[in-house]
Coordinates of C-alpha atoms and ligand atoms in Angstrom, one line a residue:
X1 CA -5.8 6.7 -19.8
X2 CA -4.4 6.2 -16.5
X3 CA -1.0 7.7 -18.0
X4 CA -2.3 11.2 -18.9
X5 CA -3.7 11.1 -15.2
X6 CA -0.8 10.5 -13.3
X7 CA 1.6 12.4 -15.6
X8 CA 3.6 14.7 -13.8
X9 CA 1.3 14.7 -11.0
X10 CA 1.7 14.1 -6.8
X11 CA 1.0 10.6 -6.3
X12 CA -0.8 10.9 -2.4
X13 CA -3.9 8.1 -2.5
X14 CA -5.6 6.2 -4.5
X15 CA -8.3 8.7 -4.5
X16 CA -7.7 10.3 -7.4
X17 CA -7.7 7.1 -10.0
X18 CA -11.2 5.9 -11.2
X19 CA -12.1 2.4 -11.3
X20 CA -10.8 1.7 -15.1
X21 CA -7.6 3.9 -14.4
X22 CA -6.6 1.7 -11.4
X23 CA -7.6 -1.5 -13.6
X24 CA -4.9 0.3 -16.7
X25 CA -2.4 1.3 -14.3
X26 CA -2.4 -2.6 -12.9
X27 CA -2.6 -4.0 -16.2
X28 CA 0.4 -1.7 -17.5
X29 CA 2.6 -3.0 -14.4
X30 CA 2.0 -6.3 -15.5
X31 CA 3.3 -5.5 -18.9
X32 CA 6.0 -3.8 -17.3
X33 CA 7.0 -6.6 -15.0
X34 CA 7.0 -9.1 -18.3
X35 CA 8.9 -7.0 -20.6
X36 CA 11.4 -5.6 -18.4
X37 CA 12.6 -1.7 -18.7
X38 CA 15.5 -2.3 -20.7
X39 CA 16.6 1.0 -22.6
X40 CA 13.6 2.4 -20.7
X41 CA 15.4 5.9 -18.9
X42 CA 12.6 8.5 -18.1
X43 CA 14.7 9.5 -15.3
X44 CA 17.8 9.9 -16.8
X45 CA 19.4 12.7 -15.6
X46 CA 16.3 13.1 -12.4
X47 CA 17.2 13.2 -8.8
X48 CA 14.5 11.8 -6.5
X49 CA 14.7 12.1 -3.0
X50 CA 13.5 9.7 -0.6
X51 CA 12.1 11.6 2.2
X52 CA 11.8 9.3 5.0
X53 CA 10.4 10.2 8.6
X54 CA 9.6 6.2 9.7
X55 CA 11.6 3.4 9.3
X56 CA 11.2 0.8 6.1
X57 CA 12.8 -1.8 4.5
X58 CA 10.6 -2.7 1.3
X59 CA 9.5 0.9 0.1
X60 CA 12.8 2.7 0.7
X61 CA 14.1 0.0 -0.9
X62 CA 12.1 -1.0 -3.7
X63 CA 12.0 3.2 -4.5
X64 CA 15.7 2.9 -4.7
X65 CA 15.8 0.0 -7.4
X66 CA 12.6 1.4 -9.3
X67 CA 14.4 4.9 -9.4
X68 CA 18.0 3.5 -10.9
X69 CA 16.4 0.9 -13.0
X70 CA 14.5 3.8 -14.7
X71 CA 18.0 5.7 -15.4
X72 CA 18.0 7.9 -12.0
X73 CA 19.1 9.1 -9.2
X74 CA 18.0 8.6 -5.7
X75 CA 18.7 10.0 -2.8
X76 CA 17.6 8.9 0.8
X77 CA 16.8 11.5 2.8
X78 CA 16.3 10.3 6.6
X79 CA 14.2 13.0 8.1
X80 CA 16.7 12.8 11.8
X81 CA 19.7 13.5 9.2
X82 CA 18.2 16.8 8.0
X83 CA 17.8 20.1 9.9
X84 CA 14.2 19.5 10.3
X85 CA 15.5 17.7 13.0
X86 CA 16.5 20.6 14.2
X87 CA 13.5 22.7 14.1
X88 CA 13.2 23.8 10.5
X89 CA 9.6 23.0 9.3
X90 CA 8.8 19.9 6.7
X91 CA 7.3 22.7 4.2
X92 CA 10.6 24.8 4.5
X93 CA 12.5 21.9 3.7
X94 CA 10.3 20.5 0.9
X95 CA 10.3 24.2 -0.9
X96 CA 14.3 24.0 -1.0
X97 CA 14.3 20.0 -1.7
X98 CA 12.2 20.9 -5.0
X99 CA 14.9 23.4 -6.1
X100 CA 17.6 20.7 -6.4
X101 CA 14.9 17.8 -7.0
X102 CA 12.4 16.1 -9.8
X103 CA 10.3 14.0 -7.1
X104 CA 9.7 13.3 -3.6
X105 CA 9.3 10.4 -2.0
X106 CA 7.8 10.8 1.3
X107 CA 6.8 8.4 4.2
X108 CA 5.6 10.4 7.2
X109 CA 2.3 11.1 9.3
X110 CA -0.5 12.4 9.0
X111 CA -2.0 12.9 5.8
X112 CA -2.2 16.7 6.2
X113 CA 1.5 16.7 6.6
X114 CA 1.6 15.1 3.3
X115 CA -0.5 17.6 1.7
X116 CA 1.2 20.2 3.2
X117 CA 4.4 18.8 1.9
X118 CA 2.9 18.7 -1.8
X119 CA 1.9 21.7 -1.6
X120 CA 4.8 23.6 -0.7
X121 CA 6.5 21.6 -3.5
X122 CA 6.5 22.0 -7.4
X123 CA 7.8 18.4 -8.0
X124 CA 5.7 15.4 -7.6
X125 CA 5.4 14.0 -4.2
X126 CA 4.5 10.3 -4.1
X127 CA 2.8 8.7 -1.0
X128 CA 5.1 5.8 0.6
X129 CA 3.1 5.6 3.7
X130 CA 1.1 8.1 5.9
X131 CA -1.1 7.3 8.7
X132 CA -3.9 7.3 6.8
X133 CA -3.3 5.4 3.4
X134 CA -0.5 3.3 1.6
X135 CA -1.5 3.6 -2.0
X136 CA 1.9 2.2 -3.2
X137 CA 1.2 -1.0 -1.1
X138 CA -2.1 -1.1 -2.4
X139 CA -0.9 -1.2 -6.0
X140 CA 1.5 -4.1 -5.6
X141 CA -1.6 -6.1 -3.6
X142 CA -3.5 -5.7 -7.1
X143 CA -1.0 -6.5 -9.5
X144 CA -0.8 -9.8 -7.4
X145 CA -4.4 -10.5 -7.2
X146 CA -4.3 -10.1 -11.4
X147 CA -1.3 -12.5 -11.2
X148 CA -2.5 -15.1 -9.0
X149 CA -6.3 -14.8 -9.7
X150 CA -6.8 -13.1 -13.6
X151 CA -9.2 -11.2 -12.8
X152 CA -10.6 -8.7 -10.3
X153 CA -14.4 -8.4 -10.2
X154 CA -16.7 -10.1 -7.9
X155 CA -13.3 -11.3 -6.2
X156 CA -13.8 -12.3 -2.3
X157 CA -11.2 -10.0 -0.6
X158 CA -10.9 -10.3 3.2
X159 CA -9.1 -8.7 5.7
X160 CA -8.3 -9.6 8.9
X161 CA -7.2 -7.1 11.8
X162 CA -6.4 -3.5 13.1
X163 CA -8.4 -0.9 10.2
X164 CA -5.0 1.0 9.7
X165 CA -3.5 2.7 6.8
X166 CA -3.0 -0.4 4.7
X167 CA -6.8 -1.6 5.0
X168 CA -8.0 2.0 4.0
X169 CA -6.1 1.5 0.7
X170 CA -7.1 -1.9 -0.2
X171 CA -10.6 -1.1 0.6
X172 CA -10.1 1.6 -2.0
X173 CA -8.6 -0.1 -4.1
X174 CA -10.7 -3.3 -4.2
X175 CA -14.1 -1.2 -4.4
X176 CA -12.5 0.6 -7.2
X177 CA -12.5 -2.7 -9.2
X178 CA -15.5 -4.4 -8.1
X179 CA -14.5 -6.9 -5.5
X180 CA -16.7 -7.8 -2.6
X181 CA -14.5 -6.3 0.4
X182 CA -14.8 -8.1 3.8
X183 CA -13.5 -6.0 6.6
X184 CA -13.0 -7.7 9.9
X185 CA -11.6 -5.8 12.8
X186 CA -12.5 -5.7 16.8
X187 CA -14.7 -3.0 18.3
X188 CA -12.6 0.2 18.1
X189 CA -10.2 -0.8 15.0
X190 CA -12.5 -0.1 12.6
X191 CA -11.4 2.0 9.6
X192 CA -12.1 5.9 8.8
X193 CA -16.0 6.5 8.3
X194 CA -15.2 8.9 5.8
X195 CA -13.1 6.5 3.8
X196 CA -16.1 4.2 4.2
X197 CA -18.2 6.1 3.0
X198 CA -15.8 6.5 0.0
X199 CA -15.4 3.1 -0.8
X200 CA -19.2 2.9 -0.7
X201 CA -19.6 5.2 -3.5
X202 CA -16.9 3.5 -5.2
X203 CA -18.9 -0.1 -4.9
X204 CA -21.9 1.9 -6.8
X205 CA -20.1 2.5 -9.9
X206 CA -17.9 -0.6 -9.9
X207 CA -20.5 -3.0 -8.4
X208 CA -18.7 -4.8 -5.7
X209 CA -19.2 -4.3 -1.9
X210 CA -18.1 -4.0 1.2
X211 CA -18.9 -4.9 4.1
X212 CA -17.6 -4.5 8.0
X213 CA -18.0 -6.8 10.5
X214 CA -16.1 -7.8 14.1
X215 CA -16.7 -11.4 13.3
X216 CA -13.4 -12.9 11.9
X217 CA -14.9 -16.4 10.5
X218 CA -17.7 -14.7 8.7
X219 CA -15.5 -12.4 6.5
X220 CA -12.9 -15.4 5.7
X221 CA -16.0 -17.4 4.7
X222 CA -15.4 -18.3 1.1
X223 CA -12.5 -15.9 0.8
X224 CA -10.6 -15.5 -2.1
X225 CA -8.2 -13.8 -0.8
X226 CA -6.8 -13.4 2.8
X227 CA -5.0 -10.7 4.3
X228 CA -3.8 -9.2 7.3
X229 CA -1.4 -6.8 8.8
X230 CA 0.2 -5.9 12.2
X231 CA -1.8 -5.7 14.6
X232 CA -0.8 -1.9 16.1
X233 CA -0.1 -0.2 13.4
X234 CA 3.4 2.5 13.4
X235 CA 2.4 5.2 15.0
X236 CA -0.7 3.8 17.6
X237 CA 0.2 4.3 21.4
X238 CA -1.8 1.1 22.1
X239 CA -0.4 -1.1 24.8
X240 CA 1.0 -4.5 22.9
X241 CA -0.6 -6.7 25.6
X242 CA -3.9 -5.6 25.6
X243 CA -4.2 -5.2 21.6
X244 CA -2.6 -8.5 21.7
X245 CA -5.9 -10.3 23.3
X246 CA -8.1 -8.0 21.6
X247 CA -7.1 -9.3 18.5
X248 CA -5.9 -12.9 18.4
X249 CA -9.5 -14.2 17.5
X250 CA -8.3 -12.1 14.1
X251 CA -5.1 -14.2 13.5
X252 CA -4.6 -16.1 10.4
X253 CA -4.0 -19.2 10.9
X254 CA -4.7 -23.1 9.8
X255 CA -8.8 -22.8 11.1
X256 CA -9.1 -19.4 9.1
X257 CA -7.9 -21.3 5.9
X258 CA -10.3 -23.8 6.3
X259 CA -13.4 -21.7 6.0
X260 CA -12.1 -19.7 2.8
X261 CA -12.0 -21.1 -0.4
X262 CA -10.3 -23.8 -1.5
X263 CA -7.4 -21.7 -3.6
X264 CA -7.7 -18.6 -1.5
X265 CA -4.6 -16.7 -1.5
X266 CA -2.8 -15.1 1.6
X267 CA -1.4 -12.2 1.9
X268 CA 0.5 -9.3 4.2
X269 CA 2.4 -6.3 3.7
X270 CA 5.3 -7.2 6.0
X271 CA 7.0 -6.5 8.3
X272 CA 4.8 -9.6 9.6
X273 CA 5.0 -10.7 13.9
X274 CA 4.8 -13.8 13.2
X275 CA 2.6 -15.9 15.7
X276 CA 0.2 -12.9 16.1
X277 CA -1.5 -11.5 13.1
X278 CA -0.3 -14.9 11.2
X279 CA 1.4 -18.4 12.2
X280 CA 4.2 -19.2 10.9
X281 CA 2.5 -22.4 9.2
X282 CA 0.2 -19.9 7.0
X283 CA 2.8 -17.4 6.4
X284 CA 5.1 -19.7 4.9
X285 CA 2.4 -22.7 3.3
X286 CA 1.6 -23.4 0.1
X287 CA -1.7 -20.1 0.0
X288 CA 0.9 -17.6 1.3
X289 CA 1.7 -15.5 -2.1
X290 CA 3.4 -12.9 0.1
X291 CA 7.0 -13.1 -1.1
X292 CA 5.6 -12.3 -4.7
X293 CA 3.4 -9.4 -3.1
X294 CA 6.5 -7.9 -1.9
X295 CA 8.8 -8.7 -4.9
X296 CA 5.6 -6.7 -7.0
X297 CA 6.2 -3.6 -4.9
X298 CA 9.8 -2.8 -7.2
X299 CA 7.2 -3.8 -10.2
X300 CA 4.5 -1.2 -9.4
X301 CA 6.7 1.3 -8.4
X302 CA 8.6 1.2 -11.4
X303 CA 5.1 1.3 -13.4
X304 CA 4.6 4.4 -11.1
X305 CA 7.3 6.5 -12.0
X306 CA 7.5 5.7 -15.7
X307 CA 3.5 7.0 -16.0
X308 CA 4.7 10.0 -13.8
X309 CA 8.3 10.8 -15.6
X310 CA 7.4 8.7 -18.6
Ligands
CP1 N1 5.0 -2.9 3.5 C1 5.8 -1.9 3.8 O1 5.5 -0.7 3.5 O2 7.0 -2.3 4.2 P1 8.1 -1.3 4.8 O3 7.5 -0.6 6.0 O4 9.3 -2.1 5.1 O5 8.5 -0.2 3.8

C-alpha cells in the first residue's frame, strides 16, 4: 500500500512509487478531495517549513493550506531571508532546520542539491520543484486525468514544448500507469535520456508507451489529453527570442485541438505566457481543465502529507 511506502519518508520523485502505488496514492486523493479532512490533524502539533529558493505562487501556497488544513504549522522559509544568503551552506542549514522541524518543503535546483538537503536532514523532505522533476505537479496532473477521464490506461497523453522538469514527471508518471506518452519538443529540448530510459522500463511493466518526436501535429493526433508548459523553463539561460521561434510550431492553439480527439482535455501547470506556449482562446475554452488542475494541487498535497504524517 502506497501509505506504508511514503510513511515517514522524503518525498523527492516519483521514482520511488510503483505503478499500482501511484494508481492508490491517486485514488486515495480522490477520496480525500470528496470527503474532506474534517477532524483529520496528523500534523497537530508539526512545524513544516517551506524552504523556498525560486519564486511560486501555487506550491508555496497550496503547501501552506494543505499543512493548516491538516492541523499544522507552516512556516515559509525564503532562502534570500536566511543566512544561506549569506554564505552558510544549504546542508548546514537543513541539519539545524530538522532540529526545530517535522518536514521540509523545498523548491530549489538541482536535484543533487535536493539529495544533499535530504540527506543532511532527519525529517522528511518533499520535492516542490527541482530542475529536474516536479513530482507534486505530476500528482495533481493525475488526480485530474481520473476526474476528467476515469480511468488511466491506454490514455493518449501529449505534451507539447520545452522537455523540462514538469515533462520528466508526467512522463513518469503516465508510464507508471500505462498511458501512451507523446512527447513533442524541438531539436535540443528533449528530455533527460536517463529519465527516458526510465520511463521505458516503466512502459514494460505497465504496458503503455512513449514515444518522442519533434513533430507537434503527430503527438496531438488523437490526443486525449493536451499539455504544455513554458517554453524556457526557471532556471534555462536561453534567449526568449530565439526559444520563442524555435518553439511556436509547439503552441497550443485552435489547429492543435482540431487534430486531438474530440473530448481531449487541456492542460498546464501555470504560470502560463499566454499567446506563446497556449492562446488565450485554448487556455480559457471549453477543453481547458486547468483551473481544476491547479485547484487539485491543495488536494494532492494534502493526500501527501496525511500518507507521510498520517
Ligand atoms: N505549477 C507550479 O509549480 O506553480 P508555481 O511555480 O506557482 O508554484
Amino acid at each position: 500500500m502506497v501509505k506504508h511506502v511514503l510513511r515517514g519518508s522524503d518525498f523527492l520523485s516519483l521514482s520511488g512509487l510503483s505503478g499500482n502505488e501511484l494508481e492508490d496514492f491517486v485514488y486515495e486523493s480522490c477520496r480525500l478531495k470528496k470527503e474532506g479532512t474534517k477532524g483529520f490533524r496528523p500534523l497537530s502539533n508539526r512545524s513544516i517549513g517551506l524552504l523556498f529558493e525560486k519564486p511560486s505562487t501555487r506550491t508555496r501556497v497550496s503547501f501552506e493550506v494543505a499543512i493548516l488544513s491538516l492541523g499544522g504549522h507552516p512556516l515559509v522559509l525564503q532562502a534570500e531571508e536566511l543566512q544561506m544568503r549569506r554564505g552558510e551552506t544549504i546542508e548546514d542549514t537543513a541539519k539545524v532546520l530538522s532540529r526545530y522541524l517535522d518536514g521540509l518543503v523545498v523548491r530549489t535546483f538541482g536535484q543533487k542539491r535536493l539529495e544533499s538537503i535530504a540527506a543532511s536532514s532527519d525529517i522528511p523532505v518533499i520535492n516542490a520543484l527541482s530542475d529536474e522533476c516536479h513530482p507534486c505537479q505530476a500528482l495533481a496532473d493525475m488526480l485530474t486525468i481520473l476526474e476528467y477521464k476515469g480511468e488511466f490506461r491506454q490514455l493518449e497523453l501529449s505534451y507539447l514544448g520545452d522537455g523540462n522538469n514538469v515533462t520528466h514527471s508526467l512522463m513518469r508518471a503516465g508510464t507508471k500507469l500505462g498511458m501512451n506518452v507523446h512527447i513533442a519538443t524541438p531539436c535540443g529540448h528533449e528530455p533527460m535520456d536517463s529519465i527516458v530510459s526510465e520511463c521505458e522500463e516503466y512502459c514494460e511493466i505497465s504496458g503503455g508507451s512513449l514515444k518522442l518526436t519533434d513533430e507537434p501535429f503527430e503527438a496531438a493526433e488523437n490526443a486525449d489529453i493536451l499539455y504544455t508548459d513554458v517554453w524556457v523553463s526557471m532556471g534555462s539561460s536561453e534567449d526568449a527570442d530565439e526559444a520563442r521561434s524555435k518553439f511556436l510550431p509547439f503552441q497550443v492553439n485552435e489547429k492543435m485541438l482540431e487534430v486531438a480527439s474530440d473530448d481531449v482535455i487541456v492542460m498546464h501547470c501555470l504560470p502560463a505566457h499566454r499567446g506563446e506556449e497556449i492562446t488565450d482562446d485554448v487556455i480559457d475554452g471549453s477543453h481547458s481543465v486547468v483551473w481544476d488542475q491547479a485547484e487539485n494541487r491543495l488536494h494532492a498535497q494534502i493526500a501527501l502529507l496525511a500518507m507521510i504524517y498520517g
